[in-house]
XYZ file of C-alpha atoms in Angstrom:
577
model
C 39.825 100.189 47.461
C 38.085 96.585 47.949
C 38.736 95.023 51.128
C 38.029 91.780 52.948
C 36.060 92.219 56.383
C 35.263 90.428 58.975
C 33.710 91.331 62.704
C 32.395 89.240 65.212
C 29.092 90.678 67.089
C 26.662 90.050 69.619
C 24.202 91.505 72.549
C 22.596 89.720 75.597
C 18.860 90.786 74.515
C 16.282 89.825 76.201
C 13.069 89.166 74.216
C 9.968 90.753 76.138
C 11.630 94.558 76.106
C 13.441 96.081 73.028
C 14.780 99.690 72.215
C 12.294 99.659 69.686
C 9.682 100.746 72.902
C 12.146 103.901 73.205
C 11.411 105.040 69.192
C 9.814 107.891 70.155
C 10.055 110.788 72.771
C 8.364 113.479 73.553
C 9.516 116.544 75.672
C 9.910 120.297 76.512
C 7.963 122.502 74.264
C 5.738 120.388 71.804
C 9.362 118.561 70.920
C 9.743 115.275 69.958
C 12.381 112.812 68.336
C 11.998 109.508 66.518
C 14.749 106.920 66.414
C 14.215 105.053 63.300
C 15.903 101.345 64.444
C 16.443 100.364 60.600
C 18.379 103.383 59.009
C 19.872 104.849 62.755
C 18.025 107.761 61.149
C 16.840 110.202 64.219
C 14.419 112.729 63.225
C 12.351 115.597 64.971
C 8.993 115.084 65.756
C 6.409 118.085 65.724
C 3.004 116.758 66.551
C 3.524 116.384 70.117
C 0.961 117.517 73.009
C 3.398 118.431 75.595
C 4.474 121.784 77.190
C 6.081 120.392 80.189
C 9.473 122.293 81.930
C 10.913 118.874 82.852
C 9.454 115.581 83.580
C 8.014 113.842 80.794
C 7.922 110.043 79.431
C 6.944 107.923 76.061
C 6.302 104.141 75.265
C 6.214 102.396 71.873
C 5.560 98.941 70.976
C 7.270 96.390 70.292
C 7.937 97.672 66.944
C 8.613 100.964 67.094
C 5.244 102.595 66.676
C 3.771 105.273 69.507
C 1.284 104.058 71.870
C 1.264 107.184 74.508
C 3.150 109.568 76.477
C 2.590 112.102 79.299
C 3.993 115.139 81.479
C 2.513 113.273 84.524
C -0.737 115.120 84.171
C -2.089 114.541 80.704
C -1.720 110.843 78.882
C -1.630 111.338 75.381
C -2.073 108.489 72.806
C -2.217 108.699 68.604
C -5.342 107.565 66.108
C -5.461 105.690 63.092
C -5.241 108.840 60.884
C -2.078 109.886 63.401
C -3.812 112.169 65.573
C -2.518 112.679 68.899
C -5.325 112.890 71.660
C -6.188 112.933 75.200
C -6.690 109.313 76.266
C -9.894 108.149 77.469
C -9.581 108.765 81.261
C -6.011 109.741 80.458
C -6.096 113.394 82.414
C -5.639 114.734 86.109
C -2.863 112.309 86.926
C -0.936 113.471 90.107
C 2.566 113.788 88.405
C 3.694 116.974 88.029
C 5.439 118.513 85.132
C 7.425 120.940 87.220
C 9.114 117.335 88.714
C 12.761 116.496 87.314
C 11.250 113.314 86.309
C 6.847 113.014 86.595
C 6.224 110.054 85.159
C 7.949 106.626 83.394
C 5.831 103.669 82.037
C 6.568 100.247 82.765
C 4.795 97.153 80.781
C 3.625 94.687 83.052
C 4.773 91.490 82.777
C 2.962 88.725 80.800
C 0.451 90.969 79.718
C 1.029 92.649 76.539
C -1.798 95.538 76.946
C -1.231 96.398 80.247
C 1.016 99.559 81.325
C 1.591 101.131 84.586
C 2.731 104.971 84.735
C 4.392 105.897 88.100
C 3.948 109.334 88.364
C 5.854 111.861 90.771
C 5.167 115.196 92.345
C 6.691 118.014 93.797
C 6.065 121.094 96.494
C 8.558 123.059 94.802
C 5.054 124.633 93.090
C 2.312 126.146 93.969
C 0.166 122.921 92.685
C -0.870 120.188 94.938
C 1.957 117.769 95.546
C 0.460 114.337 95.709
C 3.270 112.445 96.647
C 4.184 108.931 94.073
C 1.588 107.218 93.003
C 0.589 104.734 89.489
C -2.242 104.340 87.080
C -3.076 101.280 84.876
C -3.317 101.223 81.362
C -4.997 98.956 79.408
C -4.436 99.294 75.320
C -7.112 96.477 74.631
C -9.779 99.635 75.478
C -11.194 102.084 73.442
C -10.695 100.690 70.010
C -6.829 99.693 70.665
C -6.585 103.205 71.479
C -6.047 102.375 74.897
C -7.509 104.042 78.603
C -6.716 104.642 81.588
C -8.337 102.300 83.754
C -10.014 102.640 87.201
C -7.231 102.000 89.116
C -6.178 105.674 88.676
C -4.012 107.387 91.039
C -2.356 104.550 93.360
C -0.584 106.114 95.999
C 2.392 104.338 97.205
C 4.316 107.360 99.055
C 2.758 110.707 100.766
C 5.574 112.458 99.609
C 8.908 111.506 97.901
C 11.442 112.866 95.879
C 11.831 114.119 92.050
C 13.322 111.467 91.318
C 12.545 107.813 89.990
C 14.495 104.847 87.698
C 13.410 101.554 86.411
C 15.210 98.520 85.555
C 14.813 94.763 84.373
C 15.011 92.530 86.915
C 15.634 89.377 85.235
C 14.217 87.701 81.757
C 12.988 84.667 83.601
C 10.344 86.453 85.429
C 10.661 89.564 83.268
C 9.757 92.025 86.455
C 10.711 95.360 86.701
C 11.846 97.235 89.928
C 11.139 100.736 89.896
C 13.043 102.969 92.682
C 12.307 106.272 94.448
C 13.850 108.358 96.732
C 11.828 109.532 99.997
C 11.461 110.174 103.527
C 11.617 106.809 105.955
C 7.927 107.930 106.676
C 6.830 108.600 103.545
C 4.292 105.083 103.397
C 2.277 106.003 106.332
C 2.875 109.780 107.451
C 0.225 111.850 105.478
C 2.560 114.995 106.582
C 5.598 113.508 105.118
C 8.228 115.856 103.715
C 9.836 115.482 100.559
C 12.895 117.253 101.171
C 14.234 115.063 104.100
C 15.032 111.646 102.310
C 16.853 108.842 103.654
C 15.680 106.086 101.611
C 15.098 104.154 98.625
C 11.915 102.372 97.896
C 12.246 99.933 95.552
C 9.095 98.350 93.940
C 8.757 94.971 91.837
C 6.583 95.073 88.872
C 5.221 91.753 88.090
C 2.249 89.655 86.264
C 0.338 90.194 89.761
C 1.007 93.749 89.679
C 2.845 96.506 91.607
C 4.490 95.235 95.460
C 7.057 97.063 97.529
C 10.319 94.839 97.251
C 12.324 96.384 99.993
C 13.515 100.081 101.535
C 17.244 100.979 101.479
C 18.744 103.360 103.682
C 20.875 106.080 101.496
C 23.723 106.229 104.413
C 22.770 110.281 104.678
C 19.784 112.626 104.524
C 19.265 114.050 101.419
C 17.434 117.613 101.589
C 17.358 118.417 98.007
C 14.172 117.190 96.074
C 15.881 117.992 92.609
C 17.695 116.142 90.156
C 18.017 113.347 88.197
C 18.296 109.472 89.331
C 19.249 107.179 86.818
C 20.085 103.091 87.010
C 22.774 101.535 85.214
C 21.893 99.349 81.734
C 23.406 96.374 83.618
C 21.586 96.913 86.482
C 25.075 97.166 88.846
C 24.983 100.992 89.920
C 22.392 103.578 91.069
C 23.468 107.217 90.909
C 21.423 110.118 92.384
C 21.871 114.116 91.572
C 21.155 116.277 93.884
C 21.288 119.235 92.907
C 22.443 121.345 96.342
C 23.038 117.680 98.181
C 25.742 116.597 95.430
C 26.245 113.672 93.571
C 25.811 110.073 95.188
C 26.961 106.483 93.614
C 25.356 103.450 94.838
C 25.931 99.458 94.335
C 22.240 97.999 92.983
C 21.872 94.012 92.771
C 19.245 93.059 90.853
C 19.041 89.672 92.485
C 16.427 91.374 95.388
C 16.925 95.150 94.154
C 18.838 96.105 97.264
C 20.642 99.264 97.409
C 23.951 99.912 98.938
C 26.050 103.426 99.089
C 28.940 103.315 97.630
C 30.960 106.903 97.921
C 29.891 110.810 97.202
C 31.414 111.980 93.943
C 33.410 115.195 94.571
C 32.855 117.703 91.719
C 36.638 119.604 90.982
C 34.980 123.203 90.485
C 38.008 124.423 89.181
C 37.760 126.424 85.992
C 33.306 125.067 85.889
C 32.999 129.141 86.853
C 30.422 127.893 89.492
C 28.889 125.315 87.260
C 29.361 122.549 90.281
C 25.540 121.677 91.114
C 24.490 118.048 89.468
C 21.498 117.695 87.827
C 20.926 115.293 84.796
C 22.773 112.196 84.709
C 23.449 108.736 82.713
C 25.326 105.921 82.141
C 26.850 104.601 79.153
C 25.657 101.539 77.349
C 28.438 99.659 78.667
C 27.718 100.789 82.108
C 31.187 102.287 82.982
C 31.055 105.313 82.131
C 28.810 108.311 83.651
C 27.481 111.904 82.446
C 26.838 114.523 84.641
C 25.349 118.060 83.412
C 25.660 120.985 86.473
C 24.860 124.534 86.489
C 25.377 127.386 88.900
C 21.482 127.392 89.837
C 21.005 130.918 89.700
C 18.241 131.934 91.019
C 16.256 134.870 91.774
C 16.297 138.820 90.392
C 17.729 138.549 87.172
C 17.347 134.541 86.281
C 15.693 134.832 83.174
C 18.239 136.751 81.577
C 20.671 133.851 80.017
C 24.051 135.734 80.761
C 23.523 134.873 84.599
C 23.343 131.064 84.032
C 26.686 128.424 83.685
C 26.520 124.816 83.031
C 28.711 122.001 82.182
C 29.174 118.426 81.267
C 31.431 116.149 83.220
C 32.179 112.721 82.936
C 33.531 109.873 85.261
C 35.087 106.612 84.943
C 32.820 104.755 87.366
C 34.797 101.249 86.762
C 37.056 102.682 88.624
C 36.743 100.976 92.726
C 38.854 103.576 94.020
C 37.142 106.376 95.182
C 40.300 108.957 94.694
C 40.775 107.773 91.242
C 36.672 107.778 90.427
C 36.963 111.167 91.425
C 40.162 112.170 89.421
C 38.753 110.625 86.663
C 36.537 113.812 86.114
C 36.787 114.770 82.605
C 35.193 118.831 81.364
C 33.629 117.729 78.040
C 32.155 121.165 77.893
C 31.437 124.393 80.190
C 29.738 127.262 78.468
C 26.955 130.091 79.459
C 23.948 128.345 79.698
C 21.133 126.820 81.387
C 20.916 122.855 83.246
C 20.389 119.647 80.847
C 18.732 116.348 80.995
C 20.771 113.208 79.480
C 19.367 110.328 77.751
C 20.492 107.004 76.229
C 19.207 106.095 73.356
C 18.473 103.541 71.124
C 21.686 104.242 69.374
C 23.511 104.210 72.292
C 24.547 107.847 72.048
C 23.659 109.954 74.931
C 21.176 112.767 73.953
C 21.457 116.493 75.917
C 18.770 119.074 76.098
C 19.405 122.683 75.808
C 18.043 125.898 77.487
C 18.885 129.253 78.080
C 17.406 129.679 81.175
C 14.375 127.636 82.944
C 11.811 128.980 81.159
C 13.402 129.352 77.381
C 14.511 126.088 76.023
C 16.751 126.334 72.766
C 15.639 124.513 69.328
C 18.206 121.914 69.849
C 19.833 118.652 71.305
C 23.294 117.986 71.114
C 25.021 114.379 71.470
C 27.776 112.092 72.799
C 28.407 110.296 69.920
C 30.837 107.771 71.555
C 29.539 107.759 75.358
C 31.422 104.297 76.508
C 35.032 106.083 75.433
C 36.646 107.585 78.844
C 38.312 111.024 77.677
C 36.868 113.912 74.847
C 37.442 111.266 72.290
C 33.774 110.599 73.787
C 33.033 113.006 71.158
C 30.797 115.824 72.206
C 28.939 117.496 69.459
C 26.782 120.503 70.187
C 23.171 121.303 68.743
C 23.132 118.008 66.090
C 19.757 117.262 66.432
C 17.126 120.097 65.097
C 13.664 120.252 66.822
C 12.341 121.969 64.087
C 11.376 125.148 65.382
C 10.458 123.581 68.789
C 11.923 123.696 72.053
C 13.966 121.757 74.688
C 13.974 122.389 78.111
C 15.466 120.154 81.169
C 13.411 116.686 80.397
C 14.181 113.645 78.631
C 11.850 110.677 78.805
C 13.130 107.854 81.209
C 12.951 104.303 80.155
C 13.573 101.021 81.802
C 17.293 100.965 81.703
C 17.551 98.032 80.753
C 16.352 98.727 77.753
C 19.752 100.364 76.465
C 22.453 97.563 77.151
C 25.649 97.341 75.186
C 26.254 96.917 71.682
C 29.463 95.117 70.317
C 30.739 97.176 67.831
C 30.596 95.798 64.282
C 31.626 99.049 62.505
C 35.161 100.279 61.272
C 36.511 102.385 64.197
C 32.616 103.682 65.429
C 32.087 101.640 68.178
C 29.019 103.224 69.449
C 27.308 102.562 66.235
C 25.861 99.911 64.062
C 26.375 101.965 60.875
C 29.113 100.352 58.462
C 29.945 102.281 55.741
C 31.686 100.264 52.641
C 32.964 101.123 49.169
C 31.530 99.555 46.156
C 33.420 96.086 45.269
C 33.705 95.480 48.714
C 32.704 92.256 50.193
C 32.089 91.726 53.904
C 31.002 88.869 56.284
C 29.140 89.154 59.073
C 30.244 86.656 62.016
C 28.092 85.482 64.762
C 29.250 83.775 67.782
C 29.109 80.520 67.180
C 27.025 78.218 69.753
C 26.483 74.602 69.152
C 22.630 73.641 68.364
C 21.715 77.288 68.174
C 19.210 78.428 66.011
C 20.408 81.444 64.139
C 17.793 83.553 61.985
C 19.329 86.766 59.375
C 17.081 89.115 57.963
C 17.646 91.905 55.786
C 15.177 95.180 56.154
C 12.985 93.123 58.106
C 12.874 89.759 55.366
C 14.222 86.691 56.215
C 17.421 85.357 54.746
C 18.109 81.929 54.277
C 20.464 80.336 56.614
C 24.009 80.439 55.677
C 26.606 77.871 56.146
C 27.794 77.994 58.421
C 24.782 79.611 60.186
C 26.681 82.216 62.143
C 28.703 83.551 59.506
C 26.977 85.628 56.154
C 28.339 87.587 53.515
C 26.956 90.180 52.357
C 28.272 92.601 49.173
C 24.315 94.997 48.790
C 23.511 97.362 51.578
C 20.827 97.501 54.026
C 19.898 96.391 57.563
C 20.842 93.241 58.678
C 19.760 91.619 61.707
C 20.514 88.270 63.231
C 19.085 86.692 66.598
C 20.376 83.729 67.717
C 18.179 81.113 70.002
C 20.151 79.457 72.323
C 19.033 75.647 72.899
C 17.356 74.974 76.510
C 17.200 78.748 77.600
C 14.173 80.470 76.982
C 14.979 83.422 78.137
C 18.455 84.903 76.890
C 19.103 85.016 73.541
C 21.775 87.038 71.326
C 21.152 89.612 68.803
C 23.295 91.750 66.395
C 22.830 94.287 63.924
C 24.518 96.049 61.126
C 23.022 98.707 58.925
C 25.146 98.899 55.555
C 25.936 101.649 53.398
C 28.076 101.163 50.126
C 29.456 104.775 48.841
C 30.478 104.493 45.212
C 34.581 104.892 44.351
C 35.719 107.800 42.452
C 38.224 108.186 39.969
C 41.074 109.944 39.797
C 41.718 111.999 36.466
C 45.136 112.892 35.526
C 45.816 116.387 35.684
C 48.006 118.498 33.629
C 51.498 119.606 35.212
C 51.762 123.242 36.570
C 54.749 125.469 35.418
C 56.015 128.832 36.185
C 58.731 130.955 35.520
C 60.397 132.284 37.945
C 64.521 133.617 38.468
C 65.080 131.075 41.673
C 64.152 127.317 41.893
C 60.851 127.978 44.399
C 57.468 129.491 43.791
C 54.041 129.206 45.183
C 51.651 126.857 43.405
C 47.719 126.968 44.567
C 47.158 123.125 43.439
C 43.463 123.364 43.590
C 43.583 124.979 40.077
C 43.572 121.325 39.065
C 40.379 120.113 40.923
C 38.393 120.291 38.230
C 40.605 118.372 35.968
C 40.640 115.623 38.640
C 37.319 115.747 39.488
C 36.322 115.251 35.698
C 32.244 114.807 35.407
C 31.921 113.664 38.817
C 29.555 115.625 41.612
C 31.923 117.972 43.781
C 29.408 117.845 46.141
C 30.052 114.304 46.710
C 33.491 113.856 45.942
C 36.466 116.161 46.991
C 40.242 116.065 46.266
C 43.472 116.292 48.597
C 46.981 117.035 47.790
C 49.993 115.246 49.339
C 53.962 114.863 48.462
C 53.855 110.887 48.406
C 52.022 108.072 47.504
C 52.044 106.771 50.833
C 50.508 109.978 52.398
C 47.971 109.927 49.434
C 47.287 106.477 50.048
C 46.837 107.088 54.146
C 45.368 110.128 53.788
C 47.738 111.962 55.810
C 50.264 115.297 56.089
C 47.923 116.703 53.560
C 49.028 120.133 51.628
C 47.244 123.098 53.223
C 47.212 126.358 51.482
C 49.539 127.264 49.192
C 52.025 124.653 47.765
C 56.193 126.081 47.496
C 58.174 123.822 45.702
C 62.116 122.855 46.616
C 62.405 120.621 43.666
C 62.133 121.199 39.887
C 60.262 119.267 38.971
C 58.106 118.350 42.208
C 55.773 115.128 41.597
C 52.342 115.652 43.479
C 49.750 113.153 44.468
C 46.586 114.090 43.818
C 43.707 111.554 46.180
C 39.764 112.239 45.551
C 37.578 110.529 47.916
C 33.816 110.560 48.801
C 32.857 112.885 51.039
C 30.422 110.019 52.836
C 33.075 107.639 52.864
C 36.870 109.127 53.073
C 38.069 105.135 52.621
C 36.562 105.051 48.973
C 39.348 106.932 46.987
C 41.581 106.759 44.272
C 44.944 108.666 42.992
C 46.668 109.995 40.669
């Protein structure tokens, strides 16, 4: 079927920091993912380093390729000949990969080969904990293989939480506040706790380096060390897991990176068979809608063995200013024996979910939220989609500057968490930019520029591929507007006729299996690619709908049929017969 199609797109996108510098992550058990931009391809990844049980963190450039990663300890970059290796200088950091999250890189501003990695401890082992602290790295060193630099091991706090978040603070300056969670003493008390935290310390990353911006009470002392913190992609909320403390939403204003409480979210336990402890957490692209993974932390005498262990997956409606309603907005997207998860946005703007069986056996899986910004289970939850491979998960994801992850307009048929658009040969489709008067507007395809259509916001396409367009707004240097649409055309099939079926029988009904006449339908074509329905109308043929299941029992003699054969990629490319 050929139709006409039109969709308008666009993203606030701001040009120093891409999801391109989130390609690649590395995790749990020598794991590892790669988010391929062009073909929303994601793929596992089996050359990684790390054995870490949680906190872990990656950063690629600008274009997608890996630079480094590290558990918090260990900074591991790749070779020319795709080795990865222990960076020059890149070991003892004081992170800790016991920490719900070590480490997270942030790119410092104005300087394209300079990286900071804020790294975390914890007691909660018997290693050292060395409270929060930062190292410089400096890719111009070694080759372009990067190092870490002397400044190695900045403390900022004695002691502080497991917890830390990053976010853009605006593309003028292009500075980055990163936030913690700590004791009010934790600057100048050497015997500072990190179990007894009442508040956030927010820190500006800029082209002069790392500064304290400003310390934010959290309106109640928090005792619990563990758990997840995660900031908004819009840079408007700040929520905080804790695991035996609960689960706490803030307001965040990225004007000054001040912190405000906004309201404890109450956990319904009812029918979560104990699964009510918080522990990873995040926000959909379009900011409004929250994650929450809890287990029944069992531990002790028996917590290795799997069939002690619960978890779940909530979600909230956090656009919701009521606090009664935020709270009855609690959706159970899944509760099932198991072990706690971290969450993850990606660069496809589906949230990603670890799997374990208990703390120290991760499972050779992730599943997904394929539609995160949906309120409801049409969110769609799907377990174990992503293979590792043979390796294993366990309870870390690598954080990223939120910002990094902002919303997408959809530009698909009926996906709108994804930039995939899936057409039928024949079909013809234009692509429509907003339209903004002296704007500069440049399409590529795979990477090659297009020439500028007319008008320059609009282009039709009928070939497949990725296409990109970015759109330079006239006396603003700093925001600009990008869309994307990868495009798939999936051949039509055709529908054979098939032969009539008869029986004889003494009464007008009898059972007829239809799918005798596949074959005939199908003709030459693959039946691994195409498939065929049966239906009582046209119209159901046509709208693929009240399908025959099973056997077929006539009331009429004759009884027309309507045979529909689609492809399997692409249900909308059909014919009938």
């Amino acid at each position: 079927m050929k139709k006409i199609l039109f969709y308008t797109f666009l993203i606030c996108f701001v040009r120093a920091y891409s999801q391109k510098q989130a390609s690649n992550w590395y995790f749990g058990d020598f794991a590892g993912i790669n988010f391929d931009t062009n073909t929303g391809t994601v793929t596992a990844l089996t050359d990684g380093q790390l054995r870490t049980d949680e906190g872990c963190t990656s950063i690629s450039d600008d274009d997608g390729n890996l630079l480094f990663y590290t558990d918090g300890i260990t900074v591991y970059n790749i070779d020319t000949a795709g080795n990865h290796q222990v960076m020059d200088n890149g070991d003892f950091l004081f992170g800790n990969p016991s920490s719900t999250q070590s480490a997270i890189i942030i790119p410092k501003p104005d300087n394209p080969n300079i990286y900071y990695i804020f790294t975390q401890g914890t007691t909660f082992t018997s290693q050292q904990d060395f409270g929060f602290r930062y190292s410089e790295v400096d890719m111009s060193l070694n080759g372009g293989l990067g190092a870490v630099t002397r400044m190695k091991n900045e403390r900022l706090l004695y002691k502080a939480s497991e917890k830390l978040g990053a976010v853009l603070k605006d593309c003028e300056s292009g500075n980055i506040y990163v936030v913690t969670l700590a004791a009010s003493d934790a600057q100048t008390n050497p015997n500072a706790v990190d179990n007894n935290n009442t508040t956030f310390y927010v820190y500006e990353v800029s082209n002069t380096g790392v500064n304290l911006s400003g310390s934010y009470n959290t309106g109640r002392t928090i005792n619990e060390r563990r758990g997840y913190l995660k900031i908004s992609p819009d840079g408007t909320k700040l929520v905080a897991a804790n695991i035996r403390d609960g689960l706490l939403l803030y307001d965040f204003d990225v004007t000054d990176g001040s912190i405000a409480f906004n309201q404890q979210i109450n956990i319904n336990s009812t029918g979560l068979n104990g699964a009510t402890f918080p522990y990873g957490i995040e926000f959909s692209s379009n900011s409004q809608v929250l994650y929450v993974s809890t287990y029944n932390d069992f531990s002790g005498n028996g917590d290795n063995n799997p069939s002690n262990h619960r978890s779940a997956l909530l979600q909230y409606d956090v656009s919701l200013n009521n606090p009664a309603d935020l709270n009855a907005s609690q959706t159970n997207v899944e509760i099932k024996q198991g072990y706690r998860s971290a969450l993850q946005l990606g660069p496809d703007s589906k949230i990603y979910k670890t799997e374990s069986s208990t703390y120290n056996n991760g499972l050779p899986n992730l599943s997904t939220i394929e539609l995160p910004n949906i309120v409801g289970t049409d969110c769609t939850y799907l377990p174990n989609t992503v293979s590792l491979n043979g390796r294993n998960g366990r309870q870390g994801l690598p954080p990223f500057i939120a910002s990094y992850f902002s919303e997408k307009i959809d530009i698909t048929s009926g996906a709108a968490e994804s930039n995939n658009l899936s057409l039928c040969a024949g079909d013809t489709f234009t692509l429509i930019a907003e339209s903004i008067p002296g704007a500069t507007y440049t399409w590529t395809l795979d990477g090659n520029p297009l020439p500028t259509p007319t008008p320059p916001n609009e282009l039709f396409l009928n070939t497949g591929g990725n296409y990109t367009v970015f759109i330079e707004i006239p006396s603003n240097d700093c925001e600009s507007k990008e869309g994307q649409a990868i495009v798939t055309f999936y051949d039509v099939p055709v529908a054979n006729t098939a032969l009539k079926l008869d029986a004889c029988s003494d009464d007008l009904t009898t059972d007829f299996d239809l799918t005798v006449r596949d074959a005939d339908i199908l003709g030459t074509q693959d039946p691994s690619i195409y498939e065929v329905h049966y239906f009582e109308s046209q119209l159901d043929a046509e709208n693929n709908e009240n399908e025959i299941m099973g056997l077929f029992t006539n009331t009429l003699n004759p009884t027309p049929i309507f045979a529909r054969i689609h492809n399997k990629n692409n249900p909308n490319c059909y014919d009938t017969t």
